[in-house]
Amino acid sequence: MTSPSSWSDLPVEILLLIFDFAKDPIDILRCGAVCKSWLPTALQVYRRFFPLCFIQPEKDIDDNLVFFNILNKETRKIHLPEAMGKCICCSCNGWLLIVDDFSFPCGMHLLNIFSRTQILLPPSSSLPISFPDPHDKFRSIHFQCKLLLSGCPTVSDCMILLLLAHGSHDESTCAIAFCKPGDESWAWFLCKTPDWKISDAILNNGSIYASRKFPPAVISVKEDETIPVPEPILTHNIDGAFLVNSLNGHLLLVCYRREDPDGKLFDVFEFVISTEECNEVNDLDGCTLFMSPNGNHLAKTGNLETSFKGNCIYFFRHSEGDYLIYDMETRHSEIVPSRGLPGDGSSLILWVNPDV
C-alpha cells in the first residue's frame, strides 16, 4: 500500500503552473512559504519580476501598497493593512522601517512585506536625530535615513542599524544608531567627522563603513574613532558617493555625477579591506546594480528571466524626479522622466527585494 502523497511532494512542473497563475509577485513568495520544499520554485518564478520598487505616496498610505515595475511600467497593489496610515522611511531585504506616528515618543517597527511579520523597535525618543514629519517638505528634503541589517531581525542577535543625517551641505549632523530585537532604547554615537558630510553607510563583514563626497573616500566607523581606508583618486567633484557590497564580499564605492563631457557618469572603485587595496573597475562582472538614495542592491541577473542588462546601473534620482539607466561598458545613458513613474516623481523610491 502506497503512502498518501502530501502537498509538499508536488512536482516542480505542477508548482510552476500554479505559480504562473499568480499575478502578484509578493503572493508568489507567500505561497512559497507554505511548504519549505516549495520555496526554491517560488523564488525561481519571483525572479522574473525582479526587482520591484515601492513609491511612497504623498498622502497617507491605505491598506494597499503600490509597487512599480520599471521594465513594463506596470503597477501592482500589495495588500498590507499593517502599513495603513504609517510612514515608510527606508527598507532592507524586504523589511520596511515604519514610523507609526510623529507624536512623542514616536513608535517604530520593522514590517516584512512578504511574511507580514512585525518587529517592534525602541521609540525614536532615544535617537539623537528626530524623524521629520513627512508633511514638512523643507525638513524632509534635508533628512536621510538608511536601514542596515546584519541578518534576519526575527533572530535575537541580529544587529539593526540606522544611518541618520540631517542638515545642508554646509552644516549637517550624522549619527549611527543600533539595537537588537527586544531592546528598549537605541544605542548611538555621533560620527566624529565634521569635514566628512557622510553620504552613505553599509555593513561589510561585521564592520560599519561610511562614505563621503568631498573628496570621495571611505572610512571604517567605530564607536570611538573613524579609520580612513585607501582613497580613490578623482580630479572632479561628484554628486553622490554610494556603498555596495560586491558578490565576492568586497566593498564598492560608486561615485556619481550629473554631467560629464565624456558621458562617464559613474566611477566605481573596489576596496579590498584585508589588503588595503583600492582599484577602479570598469564593469560589474555581469551584475546589475539597482540604486536609490535610500538603498542599493547588486544582483546577478545573467541567469534570470529578466530584461535587465548586466553591467548596467539603474539609479532613481530623487531630486530630478526620474531614473537613469547607465551602461558601464558603452557609457551610454538613458533618462526616464518622472512621467514614466507613478505620482509626481518626487516621492521616496525604494528597491524592495527579499534577501535571495
Coordinates of C-alpha atoms in Angstrom, one line a residue:
M1 CA 0.0 0.0 0.0
T2 CA 1.5 3.3 -1.0
S3 CA 1.6 6.1 1.5
P4 CA -0.7 9.1 0.8
S5 CA 1.0 12.0 -1.0
S6 CA 1.2 15.4 0.6
W7 CA 1.2 19.0 -0.8
S8 CA 4.9 19.2 -0.1
D9 CA 5.5 16.4 -2.7
L10 CA 4.1 18.3 -5.6
P11 CA 6.5 18.1 -8.6
V12 CA 8.2 21.3 -9.8
E13 CA 6.3 21.2 -13.1
I14 CA 3.0 21.4 -11.2
L15 CA 4.2 24.2 -8.9
L16 CA 5.4 26.2 -11.9
L17 CA 2.0 26.0 -13.4
I18 CA 0.3 27.1 -10.2
F19 CA 2.7 30.0 -9.5
D20 CA 2.4 31.2 -13.1
F21 CA -1.3 32.0 -12.4
A22 CA -0.2 34.4 -9.6
K23 CA -0.2 38.0 -10.9
D24 CA 1.2 39.3 -7.7
P25 CA 5.0 38.6 -7.1
I26 CA 4.5 39.0 -3.4
D27 CA 1.8 36.4 -3.3
I28 CA 4.2 34.0 -5.1
L29 CA 6.7 34.2 -2.2
R30 CA 3.9 33.9 0.3
C31 CA 2.8 30.7 -1.4
G32 CA 6.4 29.5 -1.3
A33 CA 6.4 29.9 2.4
V34 CA 3.6 27.4 2.8
C35 CA 6.0 24.4 2.3
K36 CA 9.7 24.5 2.6
S37 CA 10.0 22.4 -0.5
W38 CA 8.1 25.0 -2.5
L39 CA 10.3 27.9 -1.8
P40 CA 13.1 27.3 -4.4
T41 CA 10.4 27.1 -7.1
A42 CA 8.7 30.2 -5.8
L43 CA 12.0 32.1 -5.9
Q44 CA 12.6 31.0 -9.4
V45 CA 9.2 32.4 -10.6
Y46 CA 9.6 35.6 -8.4
R47 CA 12.9 36.5 -10.1
R48 CA 11.0 37.1 -13.3
F49 CA 9.6 40.2 -11.6
F50 CA 12.9 41.2 -10.0
P51 CA 13.2 43.8 -8.7
L52 CA 10.2 45.8 -7.7
C53 CA 10.3 49.3 -6.3
F54 CA 7.9 50.9 -3.8
I55 CA 7.0 54.5 -4.2
Q56 CA 5.9 56.4 -1.1
P57 CA 2.7 58.2 -1.8
E58 CA 2.3 61.8 -1.0
K59 CA -0.8 61.2 1.1
D60 CA -1.2 58.7 4.0
I61 CA -1.0 55.0 3.0
D62 CA -4.2 53.0 2.8
D63 CA -4.2 49.2 3.3
N64 CA -2.6 48.7 -0.2
L65 CA 1.0 49.5 -1.1
V66 CA 1.8 50.3 -4.8
F67 CA 4.8 48.7 -6.4
F68 CA 6.2 49.6 -9.8
N69 CA 8.0 47.5 -12.4
I70 CA 10.3 49.8 -14.4
L71 CA 10.5 47.3 -17.3
N72 CA 6.9 47.2 -18.3
K73 CA 5.7 50.3 -16.4
E74 CA 3.1 48.2 -14.6
T75 CA 2.0 49.0 -11.0
R76 CA 0.9 46.3 -8.6
K77 CA -1.1 46.8 -5.4
I78 CA 0.0 44.7 -2.4
H79 CA -2.5 44.2 0.4
L80 CA -0.6 45.2 3.6
P81 CA -3.0 46.7 6.1
E82 CA -0.2 46.8 8.7
A83 CA 1.2 49.8 6.9
M84 CA -2.1 51.7 6.8
G85 CA -1.6 55.4 7.9
K86 CA 2.1 54.9 8.6
C87 CA 5.2 56.5 7.2
I88 CA 7.7 54.2 5.5
C89 CA 11.2 55.6 5.8
C90 CA 13.5 53.0 4.1
S91 CA 13.9 49.3 3.5
C92 CA 16.4 46.5 3.7
N93 CA 16.0 42.9 2.3
G94 CA 12.2 43.1 2.2
W95 CA 11.9 44.8 5.7
L96 CA 10.3 48.2 5.8
L97 CA 11.2 50.7 8.5
I98 CA 7.8 52.1 9.8
V99 CA 7.3 55.2 11.8
D100 CA 3.9 54.8 13.5
D101 CA 3.2 58.5 14.1
F102 CA 5.0 61.7 14.8
S103 CA 3.8 62.5 18.3
F104 CA 6.1 61.8 21.2
P105 CA 7.6 59.3 21.7
C106 CA 7.1 58.2 18.0
G107 CA 6.8 54.4 17.8
M108 CA 8.9 52.4 15.3
H109 CA 8.9 48.9 14.0
L110 CA 10.0 46.7 11.1
L111 CA 7.5 45.2 8.7
N112 CA 8.2 42.3 6.3
I113 CA 6.2 42.7 3.1
F114 CA 6.4 39.0 2.3
S115 CA 5.6 37.4 5.6
R116 CA 3.9 40.5 7.2
T117 CA 6.0 39.8 10.3
Q118 CA 6.5 42.8 12.6
I119 CA 9.5 43.6 14.8
L120 CA 9.0 46.2 17.5
L121 CA 11.8 48.7 17.7
P122 CA 12.7 51.2 20.5
P123 CA 10.9 54.5 20.3
S124 CA 12.6 57.4 18.4
S125 CA 12.8 59.4 21.6
S126 CA 16.1 57.6 22.3
L127 CA 17.6 58.7 18.9
P128 CA 19.9 61.7 18.6
I129 CA 18.1 62.9 15.5
S130 CA 14.4 63.1 15.3
F131 CA 12.4 62.0 12.2
P132 CA 10.8 64.9 10.3
D133 CA 7.1 65.0 9.7
P134 CA 6.6 63.9 6.1
H135 CA 4.3 66.8 5.5
D136 CA 7.2 69.2 6.4
K137 CA 8.8 69.3 2.9
F138 CA 11.6 71.6 3.8
R139 CA 12.9 69.5 6.7
S140 CA 12.2 66.2 4.9
I141 CA 14.4 67.1 1.9
H142 CA 17.4 67.5 4.2
F143 CA 16.8 64.3 6.1
Q144 CA 18.5 61.0 5.3
C145 CA 17.7 57.6 6.8
K146 CA 19.1 54.2 5.8
L147 CA 18.4 50.8 7.4
L148 CA 21.1 48.2 7.8
L149 CA 20.6 44.6 9.0
S150 CA 23.3 42.1 10.0
G151 CA 20.8 39.2 9.4
C152 CA 17.2 38.4 9.8
P153 CA 15.7 40.6 12.6
T154 CA 13.5 37.7 13.8
V155 CA 16.7 36.3 15.3
S156 CA 17.6 37.8 18.7
D157 CA 21.2 38.5 17.9
C158 CA 20.5 40.4 14.7
M159 CA 22.0 43.9 14.7
I160 CA 19.7 46.6 13.5
L161 CA 21.4 49.9 12.4
L162 CA 20.2 53.2 11.2
L163 CA 22.2 55.9 9.5
L164 CA 20.7 59.2 10.3
A165 CA 21.7 62.5 8.8
H166 CA 20.1 65.9 8.8
G167 CA 21.2 69.3 7.5
S168 CA 22.5 71.0 4.5
H169 CA 25.9 70.6 2.8
D170 CA 27.3 73.4 5.0
E171 CA 26.0 72.2 8.3
S172 CA 24.9 68.7 9.0
T173 CA 24.6 66.2 11.8
C174 CA 25.2 62.5 11.3
A175 CA 24.7 59.6 13.7
I176 CA 24.6 55.8 13.6
A177 CA 22.1 54.2 15.9
F178 CA 21.8 50.5 16.7
C179 CA 19.8 48.0 18.7
K180 CA 18.8 44.3 18.8
P181 CA 15.3 42.9 18.8
G182 CA 13.8 43.4 22.2
D183 CA 15.9 46.3 23.2
E184 CA 14.0 49.2 24.9
S185 CA 16.2 52.0 23.7
W186 CA 18.6 52.8 20.9
A187 CA 22.4 53.0 21.4
W188 CA 24.1 55.5 19.2
F189 CA 27.1 57.6 18.5
L190 CA 27.6 60.8 16.5
C191 CA 30.0 60.4 13.6
K192 CA 33.1 62.5 14.6
T193 CA 33.8 63.7 11.1
P194 CA 32.9 67.4 10.8
D195 CA 34.5 67.6 7.4
W196 CA 33.1 64.4 6.1
K197 CA 29.4 65.1 5.3
I198 CA 28.5 61.4 5.4
S199 CA 26.9 60.3 2.2
D200 CA 26.2 56.6 2.7
A201 CA 26.9 53.6 5.1
I202 CA 27.0 49.9 4.9
L203 CA 27.7 46.7 6.8
N204 CA 30.6 44.6 5.5
N205 CA 31.9 41.5 7.3
G206 CA 30.6 42.8 10.6
S207 CA 32.1 46.3 10.3
I208 CA 30.4 49.6 9.5
Y209 CA 31.8 51.7 6.6
A210 CA 30.7 55.2 5.6
S211 CA 31.4 57.3 2.5
R212 CA 31.8 60.9 1.8
K213 CA 31.6 63.1 -1.4
F214 CA 34.2 65.8 -0.8
P215 CA 36.7 64.3 -1.8
P216 CA 35.4 60.8 -2.5
A217 CA 36.6 58.4 0.2
V218 CA 35.5 55.6 2.6
I219 CA 36.0 55.3 6.3
S220 CA 35.7 52.4 8.8
V221 CA 33.4 53.6 11.5
K222 CA 33.9 52.5 15.2
E223 CA 32.2 54.0 18.3
D224 CA 35.3 55.8 19.4
E225 CA 37.1 56.5 16.1
T226 CA 36.9 56.7 12.4
I227 CA 39.6 54.9 10.4
P228 CA 40.3 56.1 6.8
V229 CA 40.8 53.4 4.3
P230 CA 42.7 54.0 1.0
E231 CA 41.2 56.8 -1.0
P232 CA 40.4 56.6 -4.7
I233 CA 41.9 59.4 -6.8
L234 CA 39.4 61.6 -8.6
T235 CA 40.1 65.0 -10.1
H236 CA 36.5 66.2 -10.3
N237 CA 33.6 66.8 -7.9
I238 CA 30.8 64.3 -7.6
D239 CA 27.1 64.5 -6.7
G240 CA 26.9 61.2 -4.8
A241 CA 29.1 58.5 -3.1
F242 CA 27.3 55.2 -2.5
L243 CA 28.5 52.0 -0.9
V244 CA 27.6 48.5 -2.2
N245 CA 28.7 45.0 -1.2
S246 CA 30.1 43.1 -4.1
L247 CA 29.2 39.4 -4.6
N248 CA 32.7 38.4 -3.6
G249 CA 32.5 40.2 -0.3
H250 CA 34.5 43.3 -1.2
L251 CA 33.3 46.9 -0.9
L252 CA 32.3 49.0 -3.9
L253 CA 32.3 52.8 -3.8
V254 CA 30.1 54.1 -6.6
C255 CA 30.7 57.8 -7.4
Y256 CA 28.0 59.6 -9.4
R257 CA 27.9 63.0 -11.1
R258 CA 25.0 64.5 -13.0
E259 CA 27.1 65.6 -16.1
D260 CA 30.3 64.7 -17.7
P261 CA 31.7 65.8 -21.1
D262 CA 32.7 62.2 -21.9
G263 CA 29.5 60.7 -20.7
K264 CA 31.1 58.9 -17.8
L265 CA 28.5 59.5 -15.1
F266 CA 29.8 56.8 -12.7
D267 CA 33.2 55.9 -11.3
V268 CA 33.3 52.5 -9.4
F269 CA 36.1 51.6 -7.1
E270 CA 36.6 48.2 -5.4
F271 CA 38.1 48.2 -1.9
V272 CA 39.8 45.0 -0.6
I273 CA 39.8 45.8 3.1
S274 CA 42.1 43.0 4.1
T275 CA 45.0 44.2 1.9
E276 CA 44.1 47.9 1.9
E277 CA 43.9 47.9 -1.9
C278 CA 41.7 50.2 -4.0
N279 CA 41.2 49.8 -7.7
E280 CA 38.9 51.3 -10.3
V281 CA 36.7 48.8 -12.0
N282 CA 35.1 49.2 -15.5
D283 CA 32.3 46.6 -15.2
L284 CA 30.2 44.8 -12.6
D285 CA 31.2 41.3 -13.5
G286 CA 28.0 40.9 -15.4
C287 CA 25.8 42.0 -12.5
T288 CA 23.2 44.7 -12.4
L289 CA 23.2 47.5 -9.8
F290 CA 19.9 49.0 -8.6
M291 CA 20.4 52.2 -6.7
S292 CA 18.3 54.9 -4.9
P293 CA 19.2 57.4 -2.2
N294 CA 17.8 55.0 0.4
G295 CA 19.3 51.7 -0.6
N296 CA 21.2 49.8 -3.2
H297 CA 21.1 46.2 -4.5
L298 CA 23.6 44.4 -6.6
A299 CA 22.1 41.4 -8.4
K300 CA 23.5 38.6 -10.7
T301 CA 20.9 38.9 -13.4
G302 CA 22.6 37.0 -16.2
N303 CA 20.8 33.7 -15.3
L304 CA 17.5 35.3 -14.5
E305 CA 14.5 35.5 -16.9
T306 CA 14.7 39.3 -16.9
S307 CA 15.3 42.1 -19.4
F308 CA 17.7 43.9 -17.1
K309 CA 21.1 44.2 -18.7
G310 CA 24.3 43.2 -17.0
N311 CA 27.0 45.8 -16.2
C312 CA 24.3 48.5 -16.0
I313 CA 23.2 50.8 -13.2
Y314 CA 19.6 51.7 -12.7
F315 CA 19.5 54.8 -10.5
F316 CA 16.5 56.6 -9.1
R317 CA 17.4 60.2 -8.8
H318 CA 15.1 61.7 -6.1
S319 CA 15.9 65.4 -6.8
E320 CA 15.5 65.1 -10.5
G321 CA 12.3 63.0 -10.3
D322 CA 13.5 60.4 -12.8
Y323 CA 15.6 57.3 -13.1
L324 CA 18.8 56.9 -15.0
I325 CA 19.9 53.7 -16.9
Y326 CA 23.7 53.7 -17.3
D327 CA 25.7 51.2 -19.3
M328 CA 29.3 50.9 -17.8
E329 CA 30.7 49.3 -20.9
T330 CA 29.5 51.8 -23.5
R331 CA 28.9 54.9 -21.2
H332 CA 25.5 55.2 -22.8
S333 CA 22.9 56.7 -20.5
E334 CA 19.1 56.8 -20.8
I335 CA 16.9 59.1 -18.6
V336 CA 13.3 58.1 -18.0
P337 CA 11.4 61.2 -16.8
S338 CA 9.0 61.5 -14.0
R339 CA 6.0 60.9 -16.3
G340 CA 7.2 57.3 -16.6
L341 CA 6.7 56.9 -12.8
P342 CA 3.5 56.8 -10.8
G343 CA 2.8 60.0 -8.9
D344 CA 4.8 63.2 -9.5
G345 CA 8.2 61.7 -9.5
S346 CA 9.2 63.4 -6.2
S347 CA 8.2 60.7 -3.8
L348 CA 10.5 58.4 -1.9
I349 CA 11.5 55.4 -4.0
L350 CA 12.8 52.1 -2.5
W351 CA 14.0 48.9 -4.1
V352 CA 12.3 46.1 -2.3
N353 CA 13.6 42.6 -2.5
P354 CA 13.9 39.6 -0.3
D355 CA 17.4 38.5 0.6
V356 CA 17.6 35.8 -2.1

